[in-house]
Structure formats: C-alpha cells, structure tokens
XYZ file of N, CA and C in Angstrom:
249
model
N 28.738 -36.874 31.355
C 28.510 -37.637 31.814
C 27.441 -38.746 31.101
N 26.880 -38.351 30.664
C 25.105 -38.529 30.360
C 26.015 -39.090 28.730
N 26.999 -38.132 27.929
C 27.056 -38.747 26.480
C 27.828 -40.181 26.939
N 28.786 -40.377 27.872
C 29.411 -41.778 28.160
C 28.618 -42.985 28.323
N 27.207 -42.610 29.196
C 26.410 -43.149 29.427
C 25.622 -43.705 27.469
N 25.438 -42.354 26.964
C 25.256 -42.946 25.933
C 25.943 -43.455 24.637
N 26.820 -43.757 25.399
C 27.618 -44.517 23.623
C 27.588 -46.122 24.754
N 28.448 -46.088 25.623
C 27.184 -47.352 26.618
C 26.262 -48.269 25.601
N 25.920 -47.328 26.013
C 24.218 -48.404 26.097
C 23.472 -47.562 24.080
N 24.428 -47.140 23.791
C 24.744 -47.288 22.039
C 25.808 -48.886 21.230
N 26.486 -48.566 22.087
C 27.205 -50.498 22.032
C 26.024 -51.539 21.851
N 25.852 -51.441 23.090
C 24.845 -52.914 23.521
C 24.346 -52.886 22.296
N 22.910 -52.305 22.317
C 22.162 -51.998 21.545
C 22.747 -52.541 20.311
N 23.548 -51.826 19.524
C 24.270 -51.983 18.148
C 24.721 -53.695 18.593
N 25.030 -53.690 19.743
C 25.678 -55.804 19.600
C 24.691 -56.852 19.607
N 23.399 -56.002 20.429
C 22.380 -56.980 20.550
C 21.598 -56.662 19.505
N 21.565 -56.043 18.119
C 20.913 -56.056 16.676
C 21.981 -56.943 16.034
N 23.103 -56.853 16.058
C 24.943 -57.750 15.208
C 24.539 -59.145 16.215
N 24.160 -59.200 16.735
C 23.986 -60.647 17.649
C 22.035 -61.374 17.151
N 21.305 -60.259 16.812
C 20.303 -60.632 16.050
C 19.919 -61.359 14.839
N 20.904 -60.154 14.146
C 20.873 -59.845 12.940
C 21.636 -61.540 12.111
N 23.157 -61.766 13.200
C 24.172 -62.552 13.271
C 25.116 -61.993 12.156
N 25.243 -60.553 12.007
C 25.961 -60.458 11.314
C 27.007 -59.202 12.599
N 26.835 -59.826 13.837
C 27.871 -58.680 14.663
C 29.278 -58.965 14.536
N 29.377 -60.220 14.119
C 31.357 -60.558 13.746
C 31.948 -59.239 13.428
N 31.067 -58.879 11.917
C 31.644 -58.554 11.070
C 31.973 -56.693 11.316
N 31.160 -56.334 12.438
C 31.400 -55.535 12.957
C 31.930 -54.710 13.904
N 32.697 -53.537 13.805
C 33.591 -53.389 15.427
C 32.731 -52.697 16.273
N 33.694 -51.797 17.501
C 32.830 -51.453 18.282
C 32.257 -50.076 18.006
N 32.683 -49.473 16.967
C 32.641 -48.255 16.757
C 31.355 -48.326 15.861
N 31.392 -50.088 14.900
C 30.502 -49.658 13.843
C 29.299 -50.038 14.690
N 29.495 -50.766 16.111
C 27.736 -50.996 17.112
C 27.170 -49.861 17.723
N 28.943 -48.995 18.134
C 28.169 -47.712 18.942
C 26.963 -46.884 18.132
N 27.696 -46.553 16.785
C 27.475 -45.929 15.480
C 25.899 -46.758 15.250
N 26.077 -47.731 15.108
C 24.557 -48.753 14.645
C 23.433 -48.087 15.626
N 24.226 -48.433 17.080
C 22.919 -48.223 18.537
C 22.401 -47.482 18.447
N 23.303 -46.308 18.650
C 22.550 -44.641 18.948
C 21.807 -44.313 17.039
N 22.553 -44.496 15.998
C 21.370 -44.345 15.069
C 20.315 -45.550 14.708
N 20.040 -46.398 15.449
C 18.835 -47.297 15.171
C 18.378 -46.652 16.372
N 18.712 -46.270 17.074
C 18.027 -45.612 18.474
C 17.428 -44.865 18.285
N 17.746 -44.020 16.978
C 17.471 -42.547 16.420
C 16.032 -43.176 15.779
N 16.212 -43.759 15.022
C 15.452 -44.499 14.268
C 14.307 -44.970 14.448
N 14.845 -46.046 15.467
C 13.700 -46.834 16.702
C 12.627 -45.906 17.341
N 13.081 -44.542 17.732
C 12.053 -43.859 18.373
C 11.584 -43.280 17.299
N 11.719 -42.857 16.246
C 11.068 -42.215 15.454
C 9.944 -42.601 14.972
N 10.191 -43.810 14.479
C 9.321 -44.972 13.797
C 8.179 -45.932 15.178
N 9.179 -45.976 15.973
C 7.835 -46.437 17.151
C 7.610 -45.586 18.343
N 7.808 -44.805 18.431
C 8.117 -44.201 19.976
C 9.074 -44.268 20.434
N 8.909 -43.740 22.022
C 9.214 -43.930 22.882
C 9.268 -44.803 24.852
N 8.252 -45.658 23.814
C 7.598 -46.346 24.500
C 8.725 -47.568 25.134
N 7.961 -48.992 26.642
C 9.592 -49.692 27.337
C 10.247 -48.916 27.795
N 11.130 -50.029 28.575
C 11.970 -49.350 29.298
C 12.514 -47.904 28.553
N 13.337 -47.274 29.825
C 14.715 -46.331 28.803
C 15.591 -46.582 29.761
N 16.691 -46.508 29.112
C 18.622 -46.053 29.623
C 19.288 -45.777 28.726
N 19.359 -44.236 29.538
C 20.137 -43.174 29.079
C 19.927 -42.323 27.951
N 18.232 -42.301 28.560
C 17.425 -41.608 27.237
C 17.186 -42.184 26.069
N 17.372 -43.550 25.760
C 17.553 -44.201 25.139
C 16.093 -44.912 25.541
N 14.856 -45.495 24.852
C 13.447 -46.431 24.299
C 14.635 -47.699 24.038
N 14.600 -48.748 25.109
C 15.216 -49.670 24.292
C 14.569 -50.695 23.783
N 13.311 -50.786 23.545
C 12.531 -51.645 22.731
C 12.502 -51.027 21.234
N 12.182 -49.825 21.306
C 11.831 -49.298 19.947
C 13.030 -49.155 19.308
N 14.463 -49.024 20.202
C 16.406 -48.313 20.213
C 16.691 -50.188 18.800
N 16.220 -51.217 19.992
C 16.827 -52.468 19.986
C 15.676 -52.484 18.205
N 14.859 -52.557 17.630
C 13.982 -52.477 16.733
C 14.521 -51.518 15.455
N 15.205 -50.646 16.182
C 15.591 -49.488 14.841
C 16.930 -50.092 14.031
N 18.173 -50.262 15.356
C 19.205 -51.343 15.299
C 19.045 -52.350 14.209
N 18.266 -53.230 14.418
C 18.167 -54.704 13.916
C 18.052 -53.775 12.364
N 17.042 -53.079 12.287
C 16.870 -52.413 11.074
C 18.117 -52.077 10.541
N 18.358 -51.420 10.720
C 19.764 -50.526 9.871
C 20.505 -51.411 9.552
N 21.282 -52.549 10.488
C 21.901 -53.254 10.318
C 21.576 -54.485 9.373
N 20.306 -54.778 8.870
C 19.535 -55.345 8.125
C 19.548 -54.501 5.929
N 19.147 -52.941 6.487
C 19.966 -52.217 5.253
C 20.820 -52.651 5.334
N 21.625 -51.875 6.270
C 23.211 -51.753 5.916
C 24.373 -52.894 5.392
N 24.083 -54.328 5.950
C 24.892 -55.555 5.140
C 24.318 -55.814 4.282
N 22.301 -55.339 3.892
C 22.697 -55.671 2.591
C 22.937 -54.731 1.368
N 22.775 -53.341 1.663
C 23.328 -52.825 0.765
C 25.477 -52.651 0.377
N 26.178 -52.953 1.620
C 27.256 -53.643 1.680
C 27.793 -55.382 0.911
N 26.817 -55.566 1.521
C 26.867 -57.472 1.058
C 27.773 -57.832 2.077
N 27.024 -57.653 2.921
C 28.110 -58.766 4.947
C 26.705 -59.728 4.136
N 27.601 -60.897 4.840
C 26.781 -62.049 4.778
C 26.974 -62.156 6.199
N 25.972 -63.732 6.318
C 26.606 -63.656 7.828
C 27.053 -65.174 7.213
N 28.338 -64.782 8.919
C 28.931 -66.174 8.917
C 28.102 -67.292 9.629
N 28.146 -68.390 8.671
C 27.630 -69.919 8.926
C 28.728 -70.897 9.745
C-alpha cells in the first residue's frame, strides 16, 4: 500500500514540477511519476528532509529536486515550453 501512495505522490510532485517549469504538457503520467520520484530523491539528497512529509517524501525539497530534474532533462532533450 505504501508503494501505491509513493507513486501517487510522485505523480503529483512531477505534475507540480512540470507546471512550475511550464513543461508539463510534454510529459505524460509515467514521466511525471518518474520525475517526481527521482526528483524527490535528488531534492532530499541535496536539501535534506525538512518541511511537510507525505508517503515518506519531504514535499518542498522533493518539488525543488523535481523542478531541477525537469529543467535538466528538458534542456538535454530540447523540450520547449508551450507559449
């Protein structure tokens, strides 16, 4: 059951990161989940586990990590923001 919550929270974190960077339209749900989970790992590794936590993920560092990940990946693959 914890794994399901982690996937749901990862998808939400990835969707928030996509919305913040304005690159969420190019990402599907699987990419949102991956960006959220990997971003949570990066964010918590760099910034620690402060702030509110849900499903074992500190939300604020996780969102920051996911934003960093989305920006790096979109720069590498040349994904442009929709204007």
